[in-house]
JSON list of C-alpha atoms and ligand atoms in Angstrom, two decimals:
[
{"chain": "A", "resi": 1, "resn": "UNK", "atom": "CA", "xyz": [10.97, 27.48, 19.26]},
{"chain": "A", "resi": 2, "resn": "UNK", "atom": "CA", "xyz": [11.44, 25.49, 15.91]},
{"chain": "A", "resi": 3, "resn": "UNK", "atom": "CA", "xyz": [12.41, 27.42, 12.87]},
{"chain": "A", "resi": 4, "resn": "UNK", "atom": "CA", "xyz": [10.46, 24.50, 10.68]},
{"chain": "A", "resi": 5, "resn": "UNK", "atom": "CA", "xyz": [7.07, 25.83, 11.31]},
{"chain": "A", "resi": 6, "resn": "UNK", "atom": "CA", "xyz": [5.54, 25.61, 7.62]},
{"chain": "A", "resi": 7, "resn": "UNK", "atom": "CA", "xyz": [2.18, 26.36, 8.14]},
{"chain": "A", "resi": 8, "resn": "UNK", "atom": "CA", "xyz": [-0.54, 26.14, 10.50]},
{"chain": "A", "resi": 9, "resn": "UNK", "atom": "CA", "xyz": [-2.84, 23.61, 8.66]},
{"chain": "A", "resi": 10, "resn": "UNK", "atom": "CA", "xyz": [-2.42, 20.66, 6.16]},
{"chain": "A", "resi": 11, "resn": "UNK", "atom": "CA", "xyz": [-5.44, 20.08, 5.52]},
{"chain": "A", "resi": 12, "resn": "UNK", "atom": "CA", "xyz": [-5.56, 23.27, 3.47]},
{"chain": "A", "resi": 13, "resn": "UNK", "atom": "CA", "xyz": [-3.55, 21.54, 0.78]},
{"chain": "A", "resi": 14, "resn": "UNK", "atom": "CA", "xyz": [-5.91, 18.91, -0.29]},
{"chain": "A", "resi": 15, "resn": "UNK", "atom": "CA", "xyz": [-9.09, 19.34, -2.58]},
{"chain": "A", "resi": 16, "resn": "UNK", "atom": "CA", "xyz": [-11.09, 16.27, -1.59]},
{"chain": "A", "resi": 17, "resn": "UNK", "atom": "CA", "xyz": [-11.35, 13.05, 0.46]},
{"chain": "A", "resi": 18, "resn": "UNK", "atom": "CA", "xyz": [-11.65, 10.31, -1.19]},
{"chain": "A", "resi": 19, "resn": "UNK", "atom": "CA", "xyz": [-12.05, 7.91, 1.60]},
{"chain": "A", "resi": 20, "resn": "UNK", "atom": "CA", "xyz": [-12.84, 9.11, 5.47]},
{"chain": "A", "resi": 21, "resn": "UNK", "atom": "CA", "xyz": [-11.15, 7.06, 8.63]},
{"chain": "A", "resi": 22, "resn": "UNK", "atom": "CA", "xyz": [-14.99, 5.31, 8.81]},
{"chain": "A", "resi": 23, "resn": "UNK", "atom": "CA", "xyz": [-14.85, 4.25, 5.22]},
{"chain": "A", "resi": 24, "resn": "UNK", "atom": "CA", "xyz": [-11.24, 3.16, 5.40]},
{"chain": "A", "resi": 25, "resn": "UNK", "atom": "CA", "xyz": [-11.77, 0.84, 7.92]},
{"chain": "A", "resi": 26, "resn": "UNK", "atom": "CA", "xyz": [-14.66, -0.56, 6.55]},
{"chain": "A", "resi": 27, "resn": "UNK", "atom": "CA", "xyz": [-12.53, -0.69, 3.27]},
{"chain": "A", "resi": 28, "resn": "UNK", "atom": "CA", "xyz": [-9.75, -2.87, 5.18]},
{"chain": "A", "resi": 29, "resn": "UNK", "atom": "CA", "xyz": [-12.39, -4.86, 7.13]},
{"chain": "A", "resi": 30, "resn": "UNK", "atom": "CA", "xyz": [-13.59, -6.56, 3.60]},
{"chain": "A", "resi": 31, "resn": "UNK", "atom": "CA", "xyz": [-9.95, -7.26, 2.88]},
{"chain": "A", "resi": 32, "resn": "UNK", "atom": "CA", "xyz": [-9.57, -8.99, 5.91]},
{"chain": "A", "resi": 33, "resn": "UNK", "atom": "CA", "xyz": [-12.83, -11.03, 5.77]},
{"chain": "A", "resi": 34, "resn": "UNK", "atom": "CA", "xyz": [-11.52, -12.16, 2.43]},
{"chain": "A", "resi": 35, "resn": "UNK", "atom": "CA", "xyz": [-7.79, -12.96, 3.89]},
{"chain": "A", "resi": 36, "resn": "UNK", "atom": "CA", "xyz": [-9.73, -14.98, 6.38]},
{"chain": "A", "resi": 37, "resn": "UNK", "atom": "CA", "xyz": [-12.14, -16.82, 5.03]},
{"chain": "A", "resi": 38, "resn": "UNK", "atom": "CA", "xyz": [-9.18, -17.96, 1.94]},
{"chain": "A", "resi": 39, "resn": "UNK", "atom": "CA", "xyz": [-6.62, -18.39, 5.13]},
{"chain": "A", "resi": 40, "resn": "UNK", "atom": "CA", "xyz": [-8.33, -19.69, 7.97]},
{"chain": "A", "resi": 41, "resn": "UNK", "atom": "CA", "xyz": [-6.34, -21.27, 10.35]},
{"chain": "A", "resi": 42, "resn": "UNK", "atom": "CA", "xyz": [-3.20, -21.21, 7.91]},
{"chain": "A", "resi": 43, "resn": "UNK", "atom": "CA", "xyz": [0.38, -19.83, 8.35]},
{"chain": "A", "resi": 44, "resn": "UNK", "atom": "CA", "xyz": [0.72, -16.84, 5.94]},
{"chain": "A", "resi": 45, "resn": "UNK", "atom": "CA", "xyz": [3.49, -14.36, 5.45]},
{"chain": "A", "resi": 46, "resn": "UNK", "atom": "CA", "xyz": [2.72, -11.24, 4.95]},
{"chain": "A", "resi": 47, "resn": "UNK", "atom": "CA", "xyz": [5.43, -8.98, 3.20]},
{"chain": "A", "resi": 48, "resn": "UNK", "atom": "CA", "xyz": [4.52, -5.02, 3.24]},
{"chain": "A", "resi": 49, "resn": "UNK", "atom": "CA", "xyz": [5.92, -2.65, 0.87]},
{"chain": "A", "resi": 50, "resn": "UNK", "atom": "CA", "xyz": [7.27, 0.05, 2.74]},
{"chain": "A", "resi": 51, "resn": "UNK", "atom": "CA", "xyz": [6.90, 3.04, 2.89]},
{"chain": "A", "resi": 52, "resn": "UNK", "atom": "CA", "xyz": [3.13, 3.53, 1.95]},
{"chain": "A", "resi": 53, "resn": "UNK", "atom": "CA", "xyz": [1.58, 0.10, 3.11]},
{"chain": "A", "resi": 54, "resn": "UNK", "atom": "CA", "xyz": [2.71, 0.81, 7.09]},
{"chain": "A", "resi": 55, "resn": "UNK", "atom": "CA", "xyz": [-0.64, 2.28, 8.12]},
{"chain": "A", "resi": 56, "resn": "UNK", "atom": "CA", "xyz": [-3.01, 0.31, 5.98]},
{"chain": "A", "resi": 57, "resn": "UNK", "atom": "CA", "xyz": [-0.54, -3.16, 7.07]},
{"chain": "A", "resi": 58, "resn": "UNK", "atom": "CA", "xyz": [-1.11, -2.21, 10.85]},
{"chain": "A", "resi": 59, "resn": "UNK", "atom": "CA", "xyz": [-4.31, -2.19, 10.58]},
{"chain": "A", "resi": 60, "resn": "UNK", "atom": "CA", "xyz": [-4.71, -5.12, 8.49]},
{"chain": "A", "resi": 61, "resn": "UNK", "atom": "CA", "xyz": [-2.86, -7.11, 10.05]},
{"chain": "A", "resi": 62, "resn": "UNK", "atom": "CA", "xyz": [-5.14, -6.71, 13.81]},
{"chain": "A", "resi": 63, "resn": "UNK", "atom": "CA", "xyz": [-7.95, -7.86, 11.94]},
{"chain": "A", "resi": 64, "resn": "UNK", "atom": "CA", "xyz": [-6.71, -11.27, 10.88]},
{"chain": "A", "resi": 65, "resn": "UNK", "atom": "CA", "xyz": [-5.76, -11.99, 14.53]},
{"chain": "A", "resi": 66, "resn": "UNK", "atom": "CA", "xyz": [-6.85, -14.75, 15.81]},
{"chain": "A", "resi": 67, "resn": "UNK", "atom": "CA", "xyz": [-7.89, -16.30, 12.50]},
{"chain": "A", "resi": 68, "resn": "UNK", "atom": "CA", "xyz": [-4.39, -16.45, 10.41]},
{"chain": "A", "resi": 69, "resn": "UNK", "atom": "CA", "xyz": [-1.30, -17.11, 11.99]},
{"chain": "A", "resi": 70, "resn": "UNK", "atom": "CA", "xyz": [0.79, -14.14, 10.34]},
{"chain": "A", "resi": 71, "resn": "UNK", "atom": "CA", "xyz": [4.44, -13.04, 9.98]},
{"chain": "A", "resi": 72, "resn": "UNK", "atom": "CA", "xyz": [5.67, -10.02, 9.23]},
{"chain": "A", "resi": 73, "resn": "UNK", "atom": "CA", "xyz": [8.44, -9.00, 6.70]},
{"chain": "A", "resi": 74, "resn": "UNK", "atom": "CA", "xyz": [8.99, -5.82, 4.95]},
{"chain": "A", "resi": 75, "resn": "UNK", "atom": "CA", "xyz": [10.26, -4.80, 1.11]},
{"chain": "A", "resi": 76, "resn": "UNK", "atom": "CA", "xyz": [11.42, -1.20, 0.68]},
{"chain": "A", "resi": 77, "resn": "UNK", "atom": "CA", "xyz": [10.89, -0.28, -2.91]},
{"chain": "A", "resi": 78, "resn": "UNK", "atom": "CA", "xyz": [10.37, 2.96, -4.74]},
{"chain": "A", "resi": 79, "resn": "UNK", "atom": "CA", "xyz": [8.70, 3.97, -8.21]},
{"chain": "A", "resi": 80, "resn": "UNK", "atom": "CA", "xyz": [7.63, 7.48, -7.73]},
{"chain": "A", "resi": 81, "resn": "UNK", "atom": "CA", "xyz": [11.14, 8.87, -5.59]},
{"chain": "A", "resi": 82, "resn": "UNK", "atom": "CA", "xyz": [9.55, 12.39, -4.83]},
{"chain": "A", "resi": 83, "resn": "UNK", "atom": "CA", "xyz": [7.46, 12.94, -7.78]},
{"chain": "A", "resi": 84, "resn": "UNK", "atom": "CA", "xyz": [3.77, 12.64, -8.27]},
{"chain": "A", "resi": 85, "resn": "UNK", "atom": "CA", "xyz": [4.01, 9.68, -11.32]},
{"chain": "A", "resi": 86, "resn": "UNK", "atom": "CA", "xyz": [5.15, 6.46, -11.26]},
{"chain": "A", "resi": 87, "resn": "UNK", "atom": "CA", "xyz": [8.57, 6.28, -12.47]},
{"chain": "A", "resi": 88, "resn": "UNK", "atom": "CA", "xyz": [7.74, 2.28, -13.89]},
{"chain": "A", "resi": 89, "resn": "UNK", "atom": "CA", "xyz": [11.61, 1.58, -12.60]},
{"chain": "A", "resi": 90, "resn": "UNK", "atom": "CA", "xyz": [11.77, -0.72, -9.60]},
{"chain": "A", "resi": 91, "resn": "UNK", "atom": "CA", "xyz": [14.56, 0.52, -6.93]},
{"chain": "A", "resi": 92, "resn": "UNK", "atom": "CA", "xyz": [14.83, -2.40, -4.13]},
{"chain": "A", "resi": 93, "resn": "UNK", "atom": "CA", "xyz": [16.08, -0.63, -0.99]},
{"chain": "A", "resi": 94, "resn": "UNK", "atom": "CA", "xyz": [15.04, -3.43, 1.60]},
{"chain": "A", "resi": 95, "resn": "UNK", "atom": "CA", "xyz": [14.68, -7.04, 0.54]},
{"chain": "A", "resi": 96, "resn": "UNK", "atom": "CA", "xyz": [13.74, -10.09, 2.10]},
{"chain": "A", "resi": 97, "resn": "UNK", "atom": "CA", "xyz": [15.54, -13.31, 3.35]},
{"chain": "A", "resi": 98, "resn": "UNK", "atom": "CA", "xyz": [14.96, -16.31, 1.14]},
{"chain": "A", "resi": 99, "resn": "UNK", "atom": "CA", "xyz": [13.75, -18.26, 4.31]},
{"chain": "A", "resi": 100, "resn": "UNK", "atom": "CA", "xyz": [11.29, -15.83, 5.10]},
{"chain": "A", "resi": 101, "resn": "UNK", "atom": "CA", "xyz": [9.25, -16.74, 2.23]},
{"chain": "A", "resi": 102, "resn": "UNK", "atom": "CA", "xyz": [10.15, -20.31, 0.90]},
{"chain": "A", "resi": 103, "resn": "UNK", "atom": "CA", "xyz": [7.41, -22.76, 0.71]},
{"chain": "A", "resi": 104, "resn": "UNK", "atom": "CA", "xyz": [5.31, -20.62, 2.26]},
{"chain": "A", "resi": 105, "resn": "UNK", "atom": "CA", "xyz": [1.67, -19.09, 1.46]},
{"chain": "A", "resi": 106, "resn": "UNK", "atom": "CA", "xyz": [2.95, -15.06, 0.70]},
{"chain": "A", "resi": 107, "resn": "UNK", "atom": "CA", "xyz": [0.54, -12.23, 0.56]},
{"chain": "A", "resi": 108, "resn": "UNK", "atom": "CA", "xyz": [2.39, -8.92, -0.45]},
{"chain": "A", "resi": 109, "resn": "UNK", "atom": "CA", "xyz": [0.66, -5.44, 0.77]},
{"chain": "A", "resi": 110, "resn": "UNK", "atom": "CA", "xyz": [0.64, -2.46, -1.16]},
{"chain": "A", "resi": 111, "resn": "UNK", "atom": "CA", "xyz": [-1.31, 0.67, -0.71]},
{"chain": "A", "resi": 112, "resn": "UNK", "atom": "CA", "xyz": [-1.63, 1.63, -4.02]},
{"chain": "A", "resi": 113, "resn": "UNK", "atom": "CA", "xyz": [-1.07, -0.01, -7.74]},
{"chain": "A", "resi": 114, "resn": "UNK", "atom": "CA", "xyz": [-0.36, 2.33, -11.00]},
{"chain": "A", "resi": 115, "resn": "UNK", "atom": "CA", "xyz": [1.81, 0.95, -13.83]},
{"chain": "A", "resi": 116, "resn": "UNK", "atom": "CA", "xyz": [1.43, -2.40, -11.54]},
{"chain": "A", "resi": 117, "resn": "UNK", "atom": "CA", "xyz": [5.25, -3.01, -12.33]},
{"chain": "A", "resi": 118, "resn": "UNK", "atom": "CA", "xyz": [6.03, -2.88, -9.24]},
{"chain": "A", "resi": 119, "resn": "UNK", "atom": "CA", "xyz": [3.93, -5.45, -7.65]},
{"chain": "A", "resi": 120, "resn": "UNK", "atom": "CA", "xyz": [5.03, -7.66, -10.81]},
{"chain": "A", "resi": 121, "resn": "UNK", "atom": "CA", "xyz": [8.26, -7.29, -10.20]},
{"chain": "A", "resi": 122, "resn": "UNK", "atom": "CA", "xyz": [8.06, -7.88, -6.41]},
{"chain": "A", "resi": 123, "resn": "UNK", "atom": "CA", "xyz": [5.81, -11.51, -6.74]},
{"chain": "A", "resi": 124, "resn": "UNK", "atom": "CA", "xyz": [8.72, -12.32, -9.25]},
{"chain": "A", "resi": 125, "resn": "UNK", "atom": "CA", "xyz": [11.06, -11.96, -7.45]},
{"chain": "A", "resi": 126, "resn": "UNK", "atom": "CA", "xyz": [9.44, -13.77, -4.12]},
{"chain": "A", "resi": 127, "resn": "UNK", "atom": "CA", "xyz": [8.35, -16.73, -6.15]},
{"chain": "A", "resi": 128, "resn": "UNK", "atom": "CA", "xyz": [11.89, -17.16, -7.32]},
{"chain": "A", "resi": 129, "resn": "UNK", "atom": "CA", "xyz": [12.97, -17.38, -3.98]},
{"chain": "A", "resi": 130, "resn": "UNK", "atom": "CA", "xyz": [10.30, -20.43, -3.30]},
{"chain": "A", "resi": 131, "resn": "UNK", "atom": "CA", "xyz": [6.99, -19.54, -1.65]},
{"chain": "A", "resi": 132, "resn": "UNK", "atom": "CA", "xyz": [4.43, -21.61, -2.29]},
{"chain": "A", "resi": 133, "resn": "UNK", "atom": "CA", "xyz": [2.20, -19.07, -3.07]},
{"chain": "A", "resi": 134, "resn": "UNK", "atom": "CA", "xyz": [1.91, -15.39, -3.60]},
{"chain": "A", "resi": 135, "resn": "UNK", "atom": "CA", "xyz": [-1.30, -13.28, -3.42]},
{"chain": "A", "resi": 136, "resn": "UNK", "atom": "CA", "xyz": [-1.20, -9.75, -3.96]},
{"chain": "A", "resi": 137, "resn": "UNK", "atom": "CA", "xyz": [-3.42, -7.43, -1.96]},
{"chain": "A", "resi": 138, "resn": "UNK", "atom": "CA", "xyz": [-3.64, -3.91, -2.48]},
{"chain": "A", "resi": 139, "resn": "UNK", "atom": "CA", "xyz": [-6.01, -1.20, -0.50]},
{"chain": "A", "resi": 140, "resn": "UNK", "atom": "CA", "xyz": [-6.41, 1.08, -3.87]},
{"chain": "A", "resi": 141, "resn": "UNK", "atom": "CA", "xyz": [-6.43, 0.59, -7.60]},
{"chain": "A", "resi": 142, "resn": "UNK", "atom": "CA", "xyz": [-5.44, 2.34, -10.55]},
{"chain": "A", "resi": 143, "resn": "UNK", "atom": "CA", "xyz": [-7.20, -0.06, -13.07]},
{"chain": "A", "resi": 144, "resn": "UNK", "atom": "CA", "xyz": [-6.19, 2.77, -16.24]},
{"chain": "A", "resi": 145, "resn": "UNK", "atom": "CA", "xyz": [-3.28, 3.03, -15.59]},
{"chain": "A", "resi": 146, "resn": "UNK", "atom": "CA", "xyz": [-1.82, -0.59, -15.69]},
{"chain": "A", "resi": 147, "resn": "UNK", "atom": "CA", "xyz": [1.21, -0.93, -17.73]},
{"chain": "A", "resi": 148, "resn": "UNK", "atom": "CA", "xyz": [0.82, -5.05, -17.62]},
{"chain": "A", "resi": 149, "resn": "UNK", "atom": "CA", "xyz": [-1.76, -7.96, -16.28]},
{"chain": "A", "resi": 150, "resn": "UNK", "atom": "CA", "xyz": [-1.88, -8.14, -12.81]},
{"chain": "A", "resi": 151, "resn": "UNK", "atom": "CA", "xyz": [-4.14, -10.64, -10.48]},
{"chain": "A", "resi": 152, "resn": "UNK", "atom": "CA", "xyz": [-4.91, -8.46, -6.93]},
{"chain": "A", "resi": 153, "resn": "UNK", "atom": "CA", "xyz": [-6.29, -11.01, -5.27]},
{"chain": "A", "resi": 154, "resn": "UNK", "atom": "CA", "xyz": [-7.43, -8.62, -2.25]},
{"chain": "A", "resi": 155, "resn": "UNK", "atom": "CA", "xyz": [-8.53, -5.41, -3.17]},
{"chain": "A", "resi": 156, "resn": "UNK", "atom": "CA", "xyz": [-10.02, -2.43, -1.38]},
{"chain": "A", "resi": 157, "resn": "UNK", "atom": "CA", "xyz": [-11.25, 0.14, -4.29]},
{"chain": "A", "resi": 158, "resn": "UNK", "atom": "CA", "xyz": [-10.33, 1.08, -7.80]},
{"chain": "A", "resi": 159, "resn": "UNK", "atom": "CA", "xyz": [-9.76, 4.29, -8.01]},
{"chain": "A", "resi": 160, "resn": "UNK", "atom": "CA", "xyz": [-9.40, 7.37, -11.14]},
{"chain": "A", "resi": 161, "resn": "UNK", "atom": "CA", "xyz": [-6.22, 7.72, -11.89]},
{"chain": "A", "resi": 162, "resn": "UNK", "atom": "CA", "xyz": [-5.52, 10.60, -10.16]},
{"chain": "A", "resi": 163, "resn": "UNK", "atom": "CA", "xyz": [-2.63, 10.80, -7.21]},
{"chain": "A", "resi": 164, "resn": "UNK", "atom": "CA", "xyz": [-3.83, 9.94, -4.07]},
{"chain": "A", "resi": 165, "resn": "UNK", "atom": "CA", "xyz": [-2.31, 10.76, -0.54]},
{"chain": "A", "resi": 166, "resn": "UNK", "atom": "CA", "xyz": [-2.58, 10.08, 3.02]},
{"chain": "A", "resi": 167, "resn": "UNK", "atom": "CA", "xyz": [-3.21, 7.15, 5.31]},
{"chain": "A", "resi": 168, "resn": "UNK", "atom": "CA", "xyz": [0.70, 6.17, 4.60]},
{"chain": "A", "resi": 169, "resn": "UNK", "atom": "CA", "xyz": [0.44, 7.50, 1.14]},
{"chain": "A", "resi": 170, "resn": "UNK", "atom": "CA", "xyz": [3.10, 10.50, 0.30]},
{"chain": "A", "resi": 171, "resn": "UNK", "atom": "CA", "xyz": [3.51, 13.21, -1.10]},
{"chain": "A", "resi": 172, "resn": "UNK", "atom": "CA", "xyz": [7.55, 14.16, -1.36]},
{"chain": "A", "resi": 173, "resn": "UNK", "atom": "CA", "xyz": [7.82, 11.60, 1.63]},
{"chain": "A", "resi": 174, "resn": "UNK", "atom": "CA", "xyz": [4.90, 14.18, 3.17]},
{"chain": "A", "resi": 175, "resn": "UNK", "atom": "CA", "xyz": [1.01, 13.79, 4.57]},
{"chain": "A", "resi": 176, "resn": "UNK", "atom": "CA", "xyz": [1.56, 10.09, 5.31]},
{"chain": "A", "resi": 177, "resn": "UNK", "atom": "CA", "xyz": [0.04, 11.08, 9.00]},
{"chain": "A", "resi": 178, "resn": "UNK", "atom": "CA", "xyz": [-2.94, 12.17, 7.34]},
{"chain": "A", "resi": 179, "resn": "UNK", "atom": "CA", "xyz": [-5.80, 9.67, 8.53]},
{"chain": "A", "resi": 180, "resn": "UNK", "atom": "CA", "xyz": [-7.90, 10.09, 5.78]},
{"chain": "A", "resi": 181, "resn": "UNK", "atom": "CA", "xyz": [-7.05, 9.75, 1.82]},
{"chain": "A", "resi": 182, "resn": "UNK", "atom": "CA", "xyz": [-7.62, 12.53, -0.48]},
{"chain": "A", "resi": 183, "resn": "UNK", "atom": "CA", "xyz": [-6.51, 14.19, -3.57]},
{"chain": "A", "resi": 184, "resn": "UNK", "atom": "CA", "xyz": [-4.10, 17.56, -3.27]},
{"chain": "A", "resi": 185, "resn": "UNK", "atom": "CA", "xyz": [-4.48, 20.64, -4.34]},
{"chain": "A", "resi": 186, "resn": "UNK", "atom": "CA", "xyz": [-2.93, 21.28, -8.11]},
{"chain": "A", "resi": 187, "resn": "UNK", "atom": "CA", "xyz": [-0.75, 23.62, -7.21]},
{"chain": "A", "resi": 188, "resn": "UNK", "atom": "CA", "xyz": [0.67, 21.78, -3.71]},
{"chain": "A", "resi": 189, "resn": "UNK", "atom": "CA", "xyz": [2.06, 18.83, -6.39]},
{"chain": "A", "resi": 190, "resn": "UNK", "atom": "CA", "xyz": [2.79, 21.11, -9.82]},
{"chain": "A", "resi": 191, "resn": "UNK", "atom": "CA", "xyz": [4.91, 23.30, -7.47]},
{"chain": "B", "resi": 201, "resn": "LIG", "atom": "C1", "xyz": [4.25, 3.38, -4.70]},
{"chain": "B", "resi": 201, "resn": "LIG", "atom": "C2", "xyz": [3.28, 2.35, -4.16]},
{"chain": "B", "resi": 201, "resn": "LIG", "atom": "C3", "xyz": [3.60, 1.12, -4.95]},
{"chain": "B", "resi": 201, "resn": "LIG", "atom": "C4", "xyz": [4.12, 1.65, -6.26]},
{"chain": "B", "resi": 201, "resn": "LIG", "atom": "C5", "xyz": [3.05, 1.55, -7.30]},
{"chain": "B", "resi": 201, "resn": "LIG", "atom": "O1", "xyz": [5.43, 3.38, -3.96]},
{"chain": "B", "resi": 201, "resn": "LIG", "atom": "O2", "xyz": [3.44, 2.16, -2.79]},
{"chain": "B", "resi": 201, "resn": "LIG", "atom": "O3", "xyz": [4.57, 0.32, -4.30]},
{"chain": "B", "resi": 201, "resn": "LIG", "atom": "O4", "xyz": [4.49, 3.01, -6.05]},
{"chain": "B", "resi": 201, "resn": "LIG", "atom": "O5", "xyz": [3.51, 2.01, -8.55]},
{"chain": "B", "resi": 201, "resn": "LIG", "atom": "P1", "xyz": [3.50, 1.11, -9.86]},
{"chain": "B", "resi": 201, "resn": "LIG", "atom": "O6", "xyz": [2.25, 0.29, -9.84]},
{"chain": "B", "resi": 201, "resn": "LIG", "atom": "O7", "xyz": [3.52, 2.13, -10.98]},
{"chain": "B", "resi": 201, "resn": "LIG", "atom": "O8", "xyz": [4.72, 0.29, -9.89]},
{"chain": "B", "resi": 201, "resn": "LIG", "atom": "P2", "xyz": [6.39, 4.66, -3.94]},
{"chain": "B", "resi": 201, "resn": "LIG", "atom": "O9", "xyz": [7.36, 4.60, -5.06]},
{"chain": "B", "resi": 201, "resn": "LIG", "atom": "O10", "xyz": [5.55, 5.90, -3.86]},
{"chain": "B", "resi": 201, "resn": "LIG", "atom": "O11", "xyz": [7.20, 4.47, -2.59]},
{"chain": "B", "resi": 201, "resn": "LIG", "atom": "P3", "xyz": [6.68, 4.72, -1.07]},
{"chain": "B", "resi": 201, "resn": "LIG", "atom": "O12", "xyz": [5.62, 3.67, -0.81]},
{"chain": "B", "resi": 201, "resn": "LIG", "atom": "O13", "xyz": [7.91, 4.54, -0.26]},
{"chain": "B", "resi": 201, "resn": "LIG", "atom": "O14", "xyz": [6.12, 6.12, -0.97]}
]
């Protein structure tokens, strides 16, 4: 028997959904409509920001098939470590080849934006390495509390600026299994 048993029921720890499975994918079938109808027929790289992006990325990424012709690369970056705020410092974990993305059309995926330094930082950085052109595309939105401009080119919702998990999103690198997205308890992320 495992000695990890924490308790019986995660669900306990949130105080609301935000979004259900139903309205997520409805959420990520506009975004892909969009990608389409901007990208028909086109080669387009797609470059997810791990970790919170994988779920929302996987999905995404079905729904442009057989439309877009899509690659796949992946940035590792992290702004909130374990925490609950955005630390507005960019640490680069996982970066990309230069040949991935030069002269080609980029869209970078993100789950969620907050200071938006992050996503700055990252379309910096990837037009400095020669795409052609990088789109940003995020599934949520924290319009209050961006730190600088931003153009999200594809976006899913704005949100309150409150800090959202599940559906890939963490808390302490937990809940990312959770197929919904919801706001915690007080008490689960003051601990
Ligand atoms: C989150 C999120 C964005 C970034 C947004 O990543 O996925 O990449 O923070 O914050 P910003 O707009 O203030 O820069 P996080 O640091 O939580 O890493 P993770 O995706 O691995 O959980």
């Amino acid at each position: 028997m495992s000695n990890c048993r924490i308790h019986e029921n995660f669900e306990a720890d949130f105080e609301k959904v935000l979004f259900d499975e139903e309205e997520l994918q409805g959420i990520v079938h506009k975004i892909s409509e969009e990608i389409k109808q901007d990208h028909r027929g086109e080669e387009i790289v797609l470059v997810v920001i791990l970790k919170g992006s994988f779920i929302f990325a996987a999905d995404l990424i079905r729904k442009l098939f057989p439309v877009c012709y899509v690659r796949v690369e992946f940035m590792q970056v992290s702004s909130y470590g374990d925490g609950a705020k955005s630390s507005g410092e960019l640490k680069l974990f996982l970066d990309i080849k230069p040949k991935a993305v030069k002269g080609k059309k980029v869209i970078v995926i993100d789950d969620v934006v907050d200071t938006a330094l992050t996503l700055s930082k990252i379309k910096k950085r990837i037009e400095s390495l020669g795409a052609q052109q990088v789109q940003i595309c995020a599934l949520l939105d924290k319009e209050e509390a961006h730190k600088i401009d931003i153009q999200i080119e594809y976006k899913g919702k704005s949100i309150l600026n409150e800090f959202v998990t599940g559906y890939g999103l963490d808390f302490g690198q937990k809940y990312r299994n959770c197929p919904y997205v919801g706001v915690l308890k007080k008490e689960v992320y003051e601990k």
